[in-house]
Amino acid sequence: MANKDLTGKNIVFGLQHTFVMFGATVLVPILTGLDVGVTLFAAGIGTLLFHVITKFKVPVFLGSSFAYIPGIIAIGASQGLAYALGGIVVSGFLYIIVSIIFRYVKYENLHKILPPHVTGPMIIMIGLILAPVAIQNANGTNSPAIAQAIGVNGCWLVALVTFATGVFVKIGFPKFGWKFASNLPVLIALVVGYVFSMILGIIDFSAVSKAAFIGIPHFTFPKFSVSAITVMVPIAIVTMVEHFGDILAIGNVVGQDFIKDPGIKRTLLGDGLATSLAGLIGGPANTTYSENTGAIALTGVSNPIIMRIAAIFAIFLSLIPKFTAIIGTIPAPVIGGISILLFGMISSIGIKNMVDAKVNLSNPKLLMVSASMLVLGLGGATFYLGPVQLSGLGLAAIFGIVLNAILRPKDITLSEG
């Protein structure tokens, strides 16, 4: 960390980023039975490792991968969570192998494989696939106790108060000369939503009272079996495709080509090593986060040091169960309200990507590629190739890449047409 960047403002931005990443990061261990403290510790250490490998250039925070949840649950039930961790370790090795292969693939060829009419829909889908999660949080589906206490309309009220706060902070604060505060829409919206929830009496503090002030995460070492590895490793194929989409999306937000510099070979290597490290100490697989992209787009703050500060906060939080429990009391409708902004921002970036590239959508071949990707990615299609299950973004991306290679469209941009 450069001392000149380690300012009070950046520390506040880093704290905000920690709040944005926290909910999704801890949801994976909650659903799978892994330790929350270890998960936060692994996310923090993995993010710092990623930044070292990518020359401190890419504004990324690595969080828990949702793609591995079915595999972790299945292996945990049949063999034990330690064997699922072993599968995660080996999955990270696949990233490393692919990153080595990409060292010998020319940069120009990468963009031929991933043209704007393929990457644009990928980025759009990242946000739209997450959209139901935002709505389920906002309407109380993911918090039945809160929905029962204040009703669905009450949940929506909390979400809309949070949403409106975020919009007002970003749009209204600059008019009052509060430029710094206008870059904190997520943090301020979460605080306002939380206080409003306290007034409504829907926050349960029982977990906070039971939690210790200081505690060491319960690190667990992996065990290995062939059957567990064959279940977990194919999942990495899907998450690597998602990795491409996230790196492209972040690059579009900040106006830099991270596929070229520091290179996809380095970002894949960083993600893979972070995933293997997480599995070695008892955490879920790490991955580049779409929430990270949404936060950068919304706040306009993209200095990579902020993500490193957030990583340090995550490590710090992993050692303070009491504070972790407090963060865990943030009601789902509050998270849902701010997620409407965050996830919508990601999809909007995908549209902007295609507009900026002047994609010629009057070309029927381009329309076929983009249209089929959107339907397959959002429609719930699932294909099985042996032990490999392809669905969602992974299926759509692979299908789009293959279909584009078969159709070989010309006149891709309006300028060429």
XYZ file of C-alpha atoms in Angstrom:
417
model
C 0.000 0.000 0.000
C 1.332 3.369 -0.965
C 1.322 5.725 2.003
C 0.029 8.588 -0.159
C -3.134 6.559 -0.846
C -3.648 5.463 2.753
C -5.857 8.454 3.588
C -8.787 8.811 5.937
C -11.142 9.076 2.963
C -9.880 5.845 1.434
C -10.206 4.071 4.778
C -13.874 5.121 4.909
C -14.330 3.967 1.309
C -12.708 0.660 2.278
C -15.125 0.240 5.187
C -18.036 0.920 2.837
C -16.716 -1.723 0.449
C -16.493 -4.213 3.313
C -20.194 -3.689 4.053
C -21.072 -4.214 0.381
C -19.138 -7.494 0.206
C -20.074 -8.782 3.665
C -23.616 -10.044 3.083
C -22.908 -12.266 0.088
C -19.538 -13.423 1.453
C -20.957 -14.802 4.707
C -24.095 -16.226 3.062
C -22.124 -19.112 1.530
C -20.800 -20.468 4.862
C -24.231 -19.956 6.434
C -25.795 -22.137 3.714
C -23.063 -24.786 3.638
C -21.999 -25.097 7.282
C -18.490 -23.687 6.814
C -17.119 -21.239 9.390
C -18.036 -17.564 8.869
C -14.841 -16.308 10.497
C -12.649 -18.494 8.287
C -14.595 -17.342 5.233
C -13.947 -13.669 6.010
C -10.296 -14.391 6.785
C -9.887 -16.325 3.511
C -11.602 -13.553 1.520
C -9.298 -10.937 3.030
C -6.078 -12.903 2.564
C -7.161 -14.047 -0.907
C -7.898 -10.475 -2.001
C -4.485 -9.272 -0.844
C -2.802 -12.191 -2.633
C -4.756 -11.381 -5.803
C -3.567 -7.773 -5.702
C 0.058 -8.832 -5.329
C -0.195 -11.156 -8.341
C -2.011 -8.569 -10.496
C 0.587 -5.866 -9.732
C -1.875 -3.923 -7.530
C -3.703 -2.701 -10.660
C -7.141 -4.369 -10.605
C -9.828 -3.006 -8.213
C -11.144 -6.396 -7.139
C -12.409 -7.901 -3.892
C -12.606 -11.698 -3.817
C -15.618 -13.162 -2.007
C -17.291 -16.545 -1.599
C -18.378 -18.248 -4.812
C -22.056 -19.224 -4.990
C -21.383 -21.669 -7.837
C -19.783 -24.155 -5.447
C -22.705 -24.255 -2.974
C -24.463 -27.365 -4.443
C -21.154 -29.270 -4.581
C -20.158 -28.331 -1.029
C -23.566 -29.351 0.339
C -23.620 -32.655 -1.589
C -20.091 -33.694 -0.641
C -20.533 -32.429 2.914
C -23.577 -34.673 3.339
C -21.993 -37.779 1.799
C -18.318 -37.536 2.805
C -17.884 -34.547 5.106
C -17.003 -30.891 4.561
C -13.262 -31.613 4.728
C -13.499 -33.524 1.422
C -15.409 -30.632 -0.159
C -12.510 -28.405 0.889
C -10.122 -30.785 -0.858
C -12.133 -30.421 -4.052
C -11.919 -26.631 -3.718
C -8.127 -26.811 -3.390
C -7.820 -28.831 -6.598
C -10.309 -26.507 -8.372
C -7.906 -23.652 -7.737
C -5.166 -25.670 -9.445
C -7.283 -25.754 -12.630
C -7.285 -21.940 -12.646
C -3.504 -22.029 -12.386
C -3.185 -24.445 -15.317
C -5.463 -22.318 -17.513
C -3.579 -19.145 -16.532
C -0.347 -20.793 -17.739
C -2.007 -21.701 -21.053
C -3.138 -18.091 -21.525
C 0.466 -16.946 -21.302
C 0.846 -18.337 -24.818
C -2.424 -16.902 -26.236
C -2.039 -13.553 -27.974
C -4.024 -10.637 -26.589
C -5.619 -10.003 -30.002
C -6.923 -13.571 -30.122
C -8.608 -13.161 -26.734
C -10.693 -10.296 -28.081
C -11.566 -12.320 -31.180
C -12.871 -15.039 -28.872
C -14.668 -12.471 -26.688
C -15.967 -9.684 -28.970
C -18.319 -6.947 -27.625
C -21.484 -8.729 -28.808
C -20.477 -11.674 -26.581
C -19.014 -9.807 -23.598
C -21.849 -7.241 -23.537
C -24.587 -9.831 -22.897
C -22.290 -11.552 -20.378
C -22.033 -8.355 -18.321
C -25.762 -7.652 -18.695
C -26.546 -11.122 -17.377
C -24.270 -10.764 -14.365
C -26.619 -8.076 -13.067
C -29.895 -9.620 -14.239
C -29.093 -13.067 -12.823
C -28.599 -11.401 -9.451
C -31.790 -9.309 -9.790
C -34.108 -11.932 -8.206
C -31.838 -12.013 -5.140
C -32.295 -8.254 -4.726
C -36.078 -8.554 -5.022
C -36.302 -11.556 -2.674
C -34.362 -9.583 -0.088
C -36.456 -6.448 -0.654
C -39.874 -8.145 -0.390
C -39.042 -10.257 2.657
C -38.871 -13.641 0.926
C -35.402 -14.233 2.392
C -36.467 -12.998 5.846
C -39.842 -14.608 6.691
C -39.726 -13.425 10.326
C -39.456 -9.794 9.219
C -42.136 -10.291 6.564
C -44.456 -11.733 9.186
C -43.786 -8.833 11.567
C -44.314 -5.918 9.152
C -45.775 -7.551 6.047
C -44.540 -7.511 2.484
C -45.397 -3.822 2.104
C -43.406 -3.071 5.243
C -40.396 -4.882 3.792
C -40.723 -2.895 0.597
C -40.932 0.315 2.643
C -37.605 -0.490 4.313
C -36.054 -1.372 0.946
C -37.345 1.792 -0.715
C -36.116 4.013 2.133
C -32.675 2.453 1.691
C -32.864 2.748 -2.108
C -34.031 6.371 -1.996
C -31.247 7.260 0.430
C -28.631 5.833 -1.916
C -30.068 7.773 -4.866
C -30.288 11.032 -2.904
C -26.752 10.716 -1.549
C -25.292 10.146 -5.023
C -27.424 12.702 -6.877
C -28.405 15.242 -4.236
C -25.340 15.592 -2.012
C -23.129 17.213 -4.714
C -25.676 20.044 -4.989
C -24.970 20.883 -1.343
C -21.216 20.738 -1.895
C -20.881 17.386 -0.063
C -18.689 15.767 -2.706
C -16.914 13.295 -0.412
C -20.156 12.111 1.203
C -21.704 11.657 -2.257
C -19.191 8.857 -2.835
C -20.590 6.942 0.146
C -24.116 6.092 -1.074
C -23.890 2.445 -0.052
C -22.602 3.058 3.467
C -24.984 5.940 4.211
C -27.963 4.076 2.734
C -27.163 1.016 4.862
C -26.934 3.143 8.015
C -30.232 4.936 7.296
C -31.954 1.653 6.431
C -30.583 0.033 9.584
C -31.741 2.883 11.832
C -35.177 2.827 10.181
C -35.329 -0.933 10.797
C -34.449 -0.380 14.462
C -37.333 2.098 14.743
C -39.647 -0.542 13.267
C -38.281 -3.093 15.762
C -37.357 -5.762 13.214
C -33.706 -6.309 14.159
C -32.873 -9.383 16.221
C -29.871 -8.755 18.503
C -29.895 -12.209 20.149
C -26.899 -13.438 18.124
C -24.941 -10.329 19.129
C -25.420 -10.939 22.846
C -24.176 -14.511 22.505
C -21.105 -13.679 20.401
C -17.642 -13.276 21.960
C -15.639 -10.084 21.532
C -12.446 -11.799 20.389
C -12.144 -15.196 18.759
C -9.893 -17.159 16.424
C -11.650 -18.578 13.348
C -12.111 -22.356 13.371
C -9.613 -23.304 10.680
C -10.166 -26.720 9.083
C -7.757 -28.683 6.908
C -8.926 -30.425 3.718
C -9.126 -34.100 2.914
C -8.996 -35.511 -0.585
C -11.004 -38.101 -2.492
C -11.340 -38.741 -6.219
C -15.143 -38.595 -6.115
C -15.161 -35.209 -4.359
C -12.599 -33.811 -6.786
C -14.621 -34.953 -9.836
C -17.650 -33.104 -8.466
C -15.900 -29.862 -7.525
C -13.306 -29.325 -10.274
C -15.784 -29.029 -13.211
C -17.456 -26.148 -11.365
C -14.245 -24.178 -11.898
C -14.913 -24.202 -15.651
C -18.085 -22.196 -15.070
C -16.497 -19.830 -12.540
C -13.588 -19.125 -14.894
C -16.061 -17.963 -17.530
C -17.727 -15.776 -14.902
C -14.256 -14.462 -14.025
C -13.841 -13.241 -17.607
C -17.170 -11.433 -17.398
C -16.336 -9.773 -14.084
C -12.890 -8.616 -15.217
C -14.377 -7.223 -18.426
C -17.135 -5.467 -16.461
C -14.709 -3.879 -14.008
C -12.514 -2.763 -16.885
C -15.471 -1.125 -18.594
C -16.437 0.700 -15.400
C -13.006 2.227 -14.848
C -12.065 2.589 -18.513
C -9.116 0.196 -18.479
C -8.401 -3.061 -20.295
C -7.391 -5.467 -17.543
C -7.486 -8.360 -20.029
C -4.382 -6.728 -21.537
C -2.736 -5.265 -18.433
C -1.986 -6.929 -16.068
C -3.465 -9.681 -18.257
C -6.099 -12.355 -17.831
C -3.290 -14.819 -17.088
C -2.499 -12.902 -13.902
C -6.111 -12.376 -12.803
C -6.869 -16.085 -13.287
C -3.721 -17.031 -11.396
C -4.645 -14.729 -8.514
C -8.198 -16.073 -8.361
C -6.975 -19.680 -8.505
C -4.349 -19.297 -5.785
C -6.872 -17.500 -3.555
C -9.359 -20.334 -4.082
C -6.802 -23.040 -3.213
C -5.659 -21.080 -0.164
C -9.260 -20.752 1.036
C -9.793 -24.491 0.709
C -6.557 -25.222 2.590
C -7.733 -23.307 5.692
C -11.417 -24.250 5.662
C -13.097 -21.557 3.545
C -15.252 -21.674 0.409
C -13.844 -20.982 -3.050
C -13.037 -17.329 -3.712
C -14.167 -15.485 -6.804
C -14.294 -12.034 -8.362
C -17.488 -10.368 -7.145
C -20.240 -8.749 -9.195
C -21.195 -6.715 -6.107
C -17.692 -5.277 -6.307
C -18.367 -4.033 -9.839
C -21.720 -2.548 -8.870
C -20.200 -0.699 -5.922
C -17.457 0.796 -8.101
C -20.010 1.868 -10.725
C -22.287 3.438 -8.117
C -19.663 5.210 -6.016
C -17.224 6.115 -8.783
C -14.375 5.159 -6.431
C -12.022 2.666 -8.092
C -8.604 3.043 -6.440
C -7.433 -0.569 -5.894
C -6.108 0.352 -2.446
C -9.730 0.638 -1.278
C -10.267 -3.063 -1.980
C -7.084 -3.870 -0.069
C -8.326 -1.800 2.867
C -11.634 -3.690 2.666
C -9.655 -6.953 2.716
C -7.863 -5.874 5.906
C -11.218 -4.961 7.472
C -12.508 -8.445 6.540
C -9.530 -10.086 8.265
C -10.045 -7.837 11.289
C -13.757 -8.680 11.426
C -12.981 -12.401 11.274
C -11.308 -12.034 14.672
C -14.216 -10.125 16.284
C -17.312 -12.363 16.426
C -19.284 -9.676 18.288
C -18.927 -7.130 15.486
C -19.453 -9.782 12.844
C -22.742 -10.645 14.534
C -23.799 -6.971 14.475
C -23.164 -6.772 10.724
C -25.104 -9.988 10.354
C -28.195 -8.308 11.861
C -28.604 -5.985 8.854
C -32.137 -6.866 7.679
C -32.545 -8.436 4.246
C -34.855 -5.626 2.991
C -32.045 -3.131 3.662
C -29.629 -5.247 1.623
C -32.305 -5.631 -1.048
C -32.855 -1.880 -1.343
C -29.220 -1.118 -2.052
C -28.829 -4.227 -4.230
C -31.436 -2.868 -6.659
C -28.972 -0.085 -7.421
C -25.843 -2.233 -7.386
C -27.104 -5.033 -9.618
C -28.871 -2.654 -12.008
C -25.618 -0.754 -12.425
C -23.858 -3.927 -13.605
C -26.419 -4.619 -16.351
C -26.326 -0.985 -17.430
C -22.540 -1.277 -17.819
C -23.045 -4.201 -20.223
C -25.393 -2.093 -22.348
C -22.898 0.782 -22.264
C -20.158 -1.626 -23.340
C -22.069 -2.530 -26.501
C -22.994 1.100 -27.217
C -19.402 2.294 -26.786
C -18.182 -0.496 -29.090
C -20.827 0.570 -31.658
C -22.046 -3.013 -32.023
C -24.012 -3.315 -35.271
C -27.218 -4.940 -34.033
C -28.757 -4.662 -37.483
C -26.487 -7.593 -38.349
C -28.683 -10.712 -37.856
C -25.710 -12.903 -36.911
C -24.810 -10.594 -34.026
C -28.451 -10.519 -32.927
C -28.605 -14.322 -32.933
C -25.499 -14.612 -30.753
C -26.617 -11.993 -28.213
C -30.269 -13.088 -28.167
C -29.526 -16.773 -27.621
C -27.069 -15.937 -24.848
C -29.650 -13.857 -22.981
C -32.371 -16.514 -23.209
C -30.116 -19.406 -22.196
C -28.507 -17.431 -19.387
C -31.717 -16.047 -17.906
C -34.187 -18.799 -18.806
C -32.899 -21.462 -16.428
C -31.477 -23.812 -19.068
C -29.160 -26.538 -17.763
C -26.977 -28.956 -19.735
C -24.989 -31.913 -18.416
C -21.716 -33.020 -20.000
C -20.720 -35.998 -17.871
C -19.994 -34.631 -14.393
C -20.057 -31.035 -15.661
C -23.267 -29.053 -15.156
C -23.578 -25.919 -17.291
C -26.206 -23.303 -16.555
C -26.689 -19.578 -16.174
C -23.825 -17.308 -17.166
C -21.373 -20.160 -17.750
C -23.683 -21.927 -20.208
C -24.588 -18.685 -22.003
C -20.970 -17.582 -22.328
C -19.740 -20.904 -23.716
C -22.704 -21.115 -26.101
C -22.129 -17.532 -27.273
C -18.415 -18.088 -27.870
C -19.049 -21.293 -29.851
C -21.966 -19.855 -31.869
C -19.947 -16.745 -32.710
C -17.056 -18.941 -33.915
C -19.468 -20.929 -36.130
C -21.300 -17.912 -37.619
C -18.126 -15.796 -37.951
C -20.063 -12.520 -38.353
C -18.581 -9.587 -40.226
C -19.532 -5.901 -40.048
C -19.439 -6.208 -36.271
C -19.376 -2.456 -35.577
C -21.414 0.328 -37.138
C -18.221 1.995 -38.330
C -17.433 -1.093 -40.388
C -20.921 -1.411 -41.838
